[in-house]
Short mmCIF file of C-alpha atoms in Angstrom, two decimals:
data_model
loop_
_atom_site.label_atom_id
_atom_site.label_comp_id
_atom_site.label_asym_id
_atom_site.label_seq_id
_atom_site.Cartn_x
_atom_site.Cartn_y
_atom_site.Cartn_z
CA GLN A 1 162.99 81.89 88.77
CA VAL A 2 159.34 80.49 87.98
CA GLN A 3 157.35 79.48 90.98
CA LEU A 4 154.46 77.35 90.61
CA GLN A 5 151.49 76.94 93.07
CA GLU A 6 148.70 74.39 92.71
CA SER A 7 145.51 75.27 94.11
CA GLY A 8 141.91 73.57 94.55
CA PRO A 9 139.55 71.11 96.36
CA GLY A 10 141.01 68.78 98.84
CA LEU A 11 138.28 66.66 98.65
CA VAL A 12 136.38 65.17 95.64
CA ARG A 13 133.74 62.79 95.48
CA PRO A 14 133.42 59.43 93.64
CA SER A 15 132.53 59.66 90.21
CA GLU A 16 132.81 63.60 90.22
CA THR A 17 135.42 66.00 88.50
CA LEU A 18 138.79 66.59 89.79
CA SER A 19 139.86 70.21 89.03
CA LEU A 20 143.21 71.88 90.08
CA THR A 21 144.93 75.23 88.96
CA CYS A 22 148.41 75.77 88.95
CA THR A 23 149.49 79.51 89.04
CA VAL A 24 152.86 80.70 87.67
CA SER A 25 154.66 83.48 89.07
CA GLY A 26 157.93 85.10 88.24
CA GLY A 27 157.16 83.87 84.61
CA SER A 28 154.91 84.07 81.61
CA ILE A 29 153.22 81.39 79.98
CA THR A 30 152.82 83.39 77.26
CA THR A 31 156.13 84.08 76.16
CA SER A 32 157.71 80.34 77.51
CA ARG A 33 159.20 78.28 75.10
CA HIS A 34 158.36 75.05 76.82
CA TYR A 35 155.57 73.02 78.29
CA TRP A 36 153.62 73.15 81.78
CA GLY A 37 152.76 69.71 83.16
CA TRP A 38 150.99 67.69 85.69
CA ILE A 39 152.39 64.79 87.43
CA ARG A 40 150.80 62.93 90.34
CA GLN A 41 152.03 60.40 93.24
CA PRO A 42 149.63 58.34 95.29
CA PRO A 43 150.34 58.26 99.11
CA GLY A 44 153.35 56.01 99.52
CA LYS A 45 153.94 55.39 95.85
CA GLY A 46 155.69 56.56 92.53
CA LEU A 47 155.35 59.44 90.31
CA GLU A 48 152.89 59.15 87.08
CA TRP A 49 152.98 61.99 84.31
CA LEU A 50 149.48 63.14 83.59
CA GLY A 51 150.16 65.42 80.69
CA ASN A 52 151.66 68.47 79.56
CA VAL A 53 150.45 71.90 77.75
CA TYR A 54 152.06 74.65 75.71
CA ALA A 55 151.09 78.33 75.74
CA SER A 56 149.22 78.02 72.56
CA GLY A 57 146.90 75.19 73.96
CA SER A 58 148.26 72.25 72.49
CA THR A 59 148.51 69.18 74.75
CA TYR A 60 150.12 65.76 75.24
CA LEU A 61 148.23 63.70 77.88
CA ASN A 62 149.01 60.45 79.07
CA PRO A 63 147.44 57.55 76.65
CA SER A 64 146.40 55.56 80.00
CA LEU A 65 144.21 58.64 81.14
CA ARG A 66 143.38 60.16 78.13
CA SER A 67 139.73 59.62 77.88
CA ARG A 68 139.63 61.53 81.39
CA VAL A 69 141.97 64.19 81.34
CA THR A 70 141.76 67.98 79.98
CA ILE A 71 144.70 70.18 80.28
CA SER A 72 143.98 73.93 79.71
CA VAL A 73 145.91 76.79 79.51
CA ASP A 74 144.66 80.38 80.67
CA ARG A 75 147.37 82.95 79.36
CA SER A 76 145.40 86.28 80.58
CA LYS A 77 145.61 84.67 84.11
CA ASN A 78 148.82 83.05 83.94
CA HIS A 79 147.55 79.61 85.01
CA PHE A 80 147.34 76.51 83.47
CA SER A 81 144.48 73.74 84.50
CA LEU A 82 144.01 70.11 85.34
CA LYS A 83 140.45 68.07 85.09
CA LEU A 84 140.32 64.54 85.57
CA ASP A 85 136.53 63.06 85.34
CA SER A 86 135.04 60.19 86.82
CA VAL A 87 137.35 59.89 89.76
CA THR A 88 137.69 57.02 92.18
CA ALA A 89 139.54 56.40 95.09
CA ALA A 90 142.43 55.19 92.91
CA ASP A 91 142.78 58.91 92.05
CA THR A 92 143.89 59.91 95.54
CA ALA A 93 147.13 61.56 95.34
CA ILE A 94 149.33 64.46 95.48
CA TYR A 95 149.10 66.47 92.06
CA TYR A 96 152.15 68.36 91.45
CA CYS A 97 152.24 71.13 88.41
CA ALA A 98 155.93 71.52 87.08
CA THR A 99 157.52 73.17 84.60
CA MET A 100 158.57 70.75 81.55
CA GLY A 101 161.70 71.10 79.40
CA SER A 102 162.60 74.55 80.48
CA LEU A 103 166.28 73.27 80.94
CA ALA A 104 166.05 69.98 79.07
CA ARG A 105 165.87 69.11 75.47
CA ARG A 106 162.64 67.43 75.58
CA PRO A 107 159.63 68.32 77.94
CA THR A 108 160.87 66.50 81.39
CA PRO A 109 160.22 68.09 84.41
CA ASP A 110 162.06 70.78 85.78
CA SER A 111 160.69 72.78 88.14
CA TRP A 112 158.04 71.37 90.40
CA GLY A 113 155.12 73.17 92.64
CA LEU A 114 154.54 72.10 96.24
CA GLY A 115 152.28 69.74 95.65
CA THR A 116 148.36 69.47 96.88
CA LEU A 117 146.88 66.20 98.30
CA VAL A 118 143.56 65.14 96.61
CA THR A 119 141.71 62.52 98.46
CA VAL A 120 138.70 60.67 96.35
CA THR A 121 136.11 59.86 99.22
CA SER A 122 132.24 60.02 99.85
CA GLN B 1 153.54 49.03 87.58
CA PRO B 2 156.06 51.42 87.02
CA ALA B 3 157.32 51.55 83.47
CA LEU B 4 161.10 52.05 84.47
CA THR B 5 162.92 49.38 86.94
CA GLN B 6 164.71 50.56 89.99
CA PRO B 7 166.03 48.95 92.77
CA PRO B 8 163.34 49.58 95.74
CA SER B 9 166.45 50.26 98.22
CA VAL B 10 170.06 51.16 98.23
CA SER B 11 172.11 51.79 101.29
CA GLY B 12 175.68 52.96 102.31
CA SER B 13 177.98 54.68 104.64
CA PRO B 14 178.85 58.36 105.00
CA GLY B 15 181.71 59.19 102.60
CA GLN B 16 181.14 56.11 100.22
CA SER B 17 179.70 56.54 96.86
CA ILE B 18 176.28 54.48 95.84
CA THR B 19 174.84 53.93 92.58
CA ILE B 20 171.15 53.97 91.77
CA SER B 21 170.20 51.82 88.33
CA CYS B 22 167.18 52.61 86.16
CA THR B 23 166.14 50.02 83.64
CA GLY B 24 163.91 50.70 80.42
CA THR B 25 164.02 49.63 77.00
CA SER B 26 165.23 50.85 73.66
CA ASN B 27 161.87 52.62 73.09
CA ASP B 28 162.61 55.12 76.24
CA VAL B 29 166.05 55.10 78.34
CA GLY B 30 167.87 53.26 75.31
CA GLY B 31 166.43 55.72 72.85
CA TYR B 32 166.99 58.79 73.60
CA ASP B 33 169.16 60.58 75.76
CA PHE B 34 166.44 62.21 77.60
CA VAL B 35 166.73 61.03 81.43
CA SER B 36 166.28 62.87 84.42
CA TRP B 37 166.76 62.08 88.39
CA PHE B 38 165.15 63.71 91.21
CA GLN B 39 165.40 63.71 94.62
CA GLN B 40 162.27 63.61 97.03
CA HIS B 41 162.84 64.34 100.98
CA PRO B 42 159.61 63.15 103.28
CA GLY B 43 156.64 65.64 102.43
CA LYS B 44 158.48 67.77 99.82
CA ALA B 45 158.01 67.79 96.24
CA PRO B 46 160.59 66.28 94.27
CA LYS B 47 163.86 68.28 93.13
CA LEU B 48 165.29 68.00 89.88
CA LEU B 49 169.59 66.62 90.30
CA ILE B 50 170.12 65.53 86.62
CA TYR B 51 168.56 66.07 83.51
CA ASP B 52 169.89 64.86 79.99
CA VAL B 53 171.56 61.77 80.95
CA THR B 54 174.23 63.77 82.53
CA ASP B 55 173.85 67.72 82.99
CA ARG B 56 173.16 69.26 86.35
CA PRO B 57 170.81 72.18 87.26
CA SER B 58 172.82 75.20 88.58
CA GLY B 59 173.13 74.78 92.32
CA VAL B 60 173.11 71.00 92.62
CA SER B 61 176.27 69.10 93.90
CA ASP B 62 178.75 67.75 91.94
CA ARG B 63 178.50 64.77 94.30
CA PHE B 64 175.56 63.98 92.40
CA SER B 65 176.54 62.33 88.35
CA GLY B 66 174.35 60.44 85.63
CA SER B 67 175.46 58.48 82.80
CA LYS B 68 173.94 55.66 80.67
CA SER B 69 174.73 52.35 78.93
CA GLY B 70 172.44 50.83 76.63
CA ASN B 71 168.64 50.72 78.44
CA THR B 72 170.01 51.36 81.93
CA ALA B 73 170.67 54.76 83.38
CA SER B 74 172.37 55.32 86.44
CA LEU B 75 172.75 57.96 89.29
CA THR B 76 175.96 57.92 91.53
CA ILE B 77 176.28 59.60 94.48
CA SER B 78 179.84 60.40 96.03
CA GLY B 79 180.86 61.21 99.31
CA LEU B 80 177.58 60.32 100.86
CA GLN B 81 176.06 62.53 103.47
CA ALA B 82 173.26 62.03 105.90
CA ASP B 83 171.08 64.63 104.14
CA ASP B 84 171.04 62.45 100.93
CA GLU B 85 168.92 60.21 102.56
CA ALA B 86 165.69 60.39 100.40
CA VAL B 87 163.82 58.82 97.42
CA TYR B 88 165.37 59.03 94.17
CA HIS B 89 162.97 58.89 91.01
CA CYS B 90 164.55 58.17 87.39
CA CYS B 91 162.53 59.57 84.33
CA SER B 92 162.86 59.47 80.54
CA TYR B 93 161.38 60.66 77.54
CA THR B 94 159.90 58.25 75.27
CA ASN B 95 157.95 58.64 71.59
CA TYR B 96 154.75 60.07 71.22
CA PRO B 97 156.08 61.77 73.09
CA THR B 98 155.49 60.84 76.79
CA VAL B 99 157.11 61.02 80.02
CA ILE B 100 157.42 57.62 82.14
CA PHE B 101 159.08 57.08 85.61
CA GLY B 102 160.51 54.31 87.81
CA GLY B 103 159.02 53.39 90.99
CA GLY B 104 161.90 55.09 93.13
CA THR B 105 164.63 54.20 95.15
CA ARG B 106 164.78 54.50 99.04
CA VAL B 107 168.28 55.78 100.04
CA THR B 108 169.60 54.89 103.76
CA VAL B 109 172.81 56.46 105.42
CA LEU B 110 173.91 53.95 107.27
#
């Protein structure tokens, strides 16, 4: 069973870049046949999909955030990463990484990491 | 504003059945049989209950079932139990491809 663990700073200053990594254990990104994704949840609110990355490095990004989001994969470290530029308080959220489409026929979320809270504050 | 519409709350007594709706458009729920449902307990990550409208992952109770009619998908919880008290999120694949969620429904067991 694949396990996912998010890591990165819990505090980010406004206008700076949020950077998170999702480390995969119990499975290989290189040999996977599904996507890997990032999803966030502002405190007390609903879920928002940020984007997916495939082992090849190809990505699909949420159109509303595309100008600020970068998702990449490092197969040698078996992890994938999220960068969100020019953050504001509205980007304060729990950030989850997930497998996308390992069960479903399309890349919708399956297994989730535990999540990490990122607070944007000066 | 969430892309998919869910009722904010649904409640039921132990042993009863409840149904949560998730309404989208022909571009998402109505156009694809790729709707998922997640259960989220407080302070926990979402857990997959249903994928591809009706399929359950291994280990998920058969008290949870999914269906779809037109632009509305539904999750039914039968034999309601205290541990079912949680927030339930729906999710749909769309074109591009992207993923959209509903706003979540809080289930209360009376």
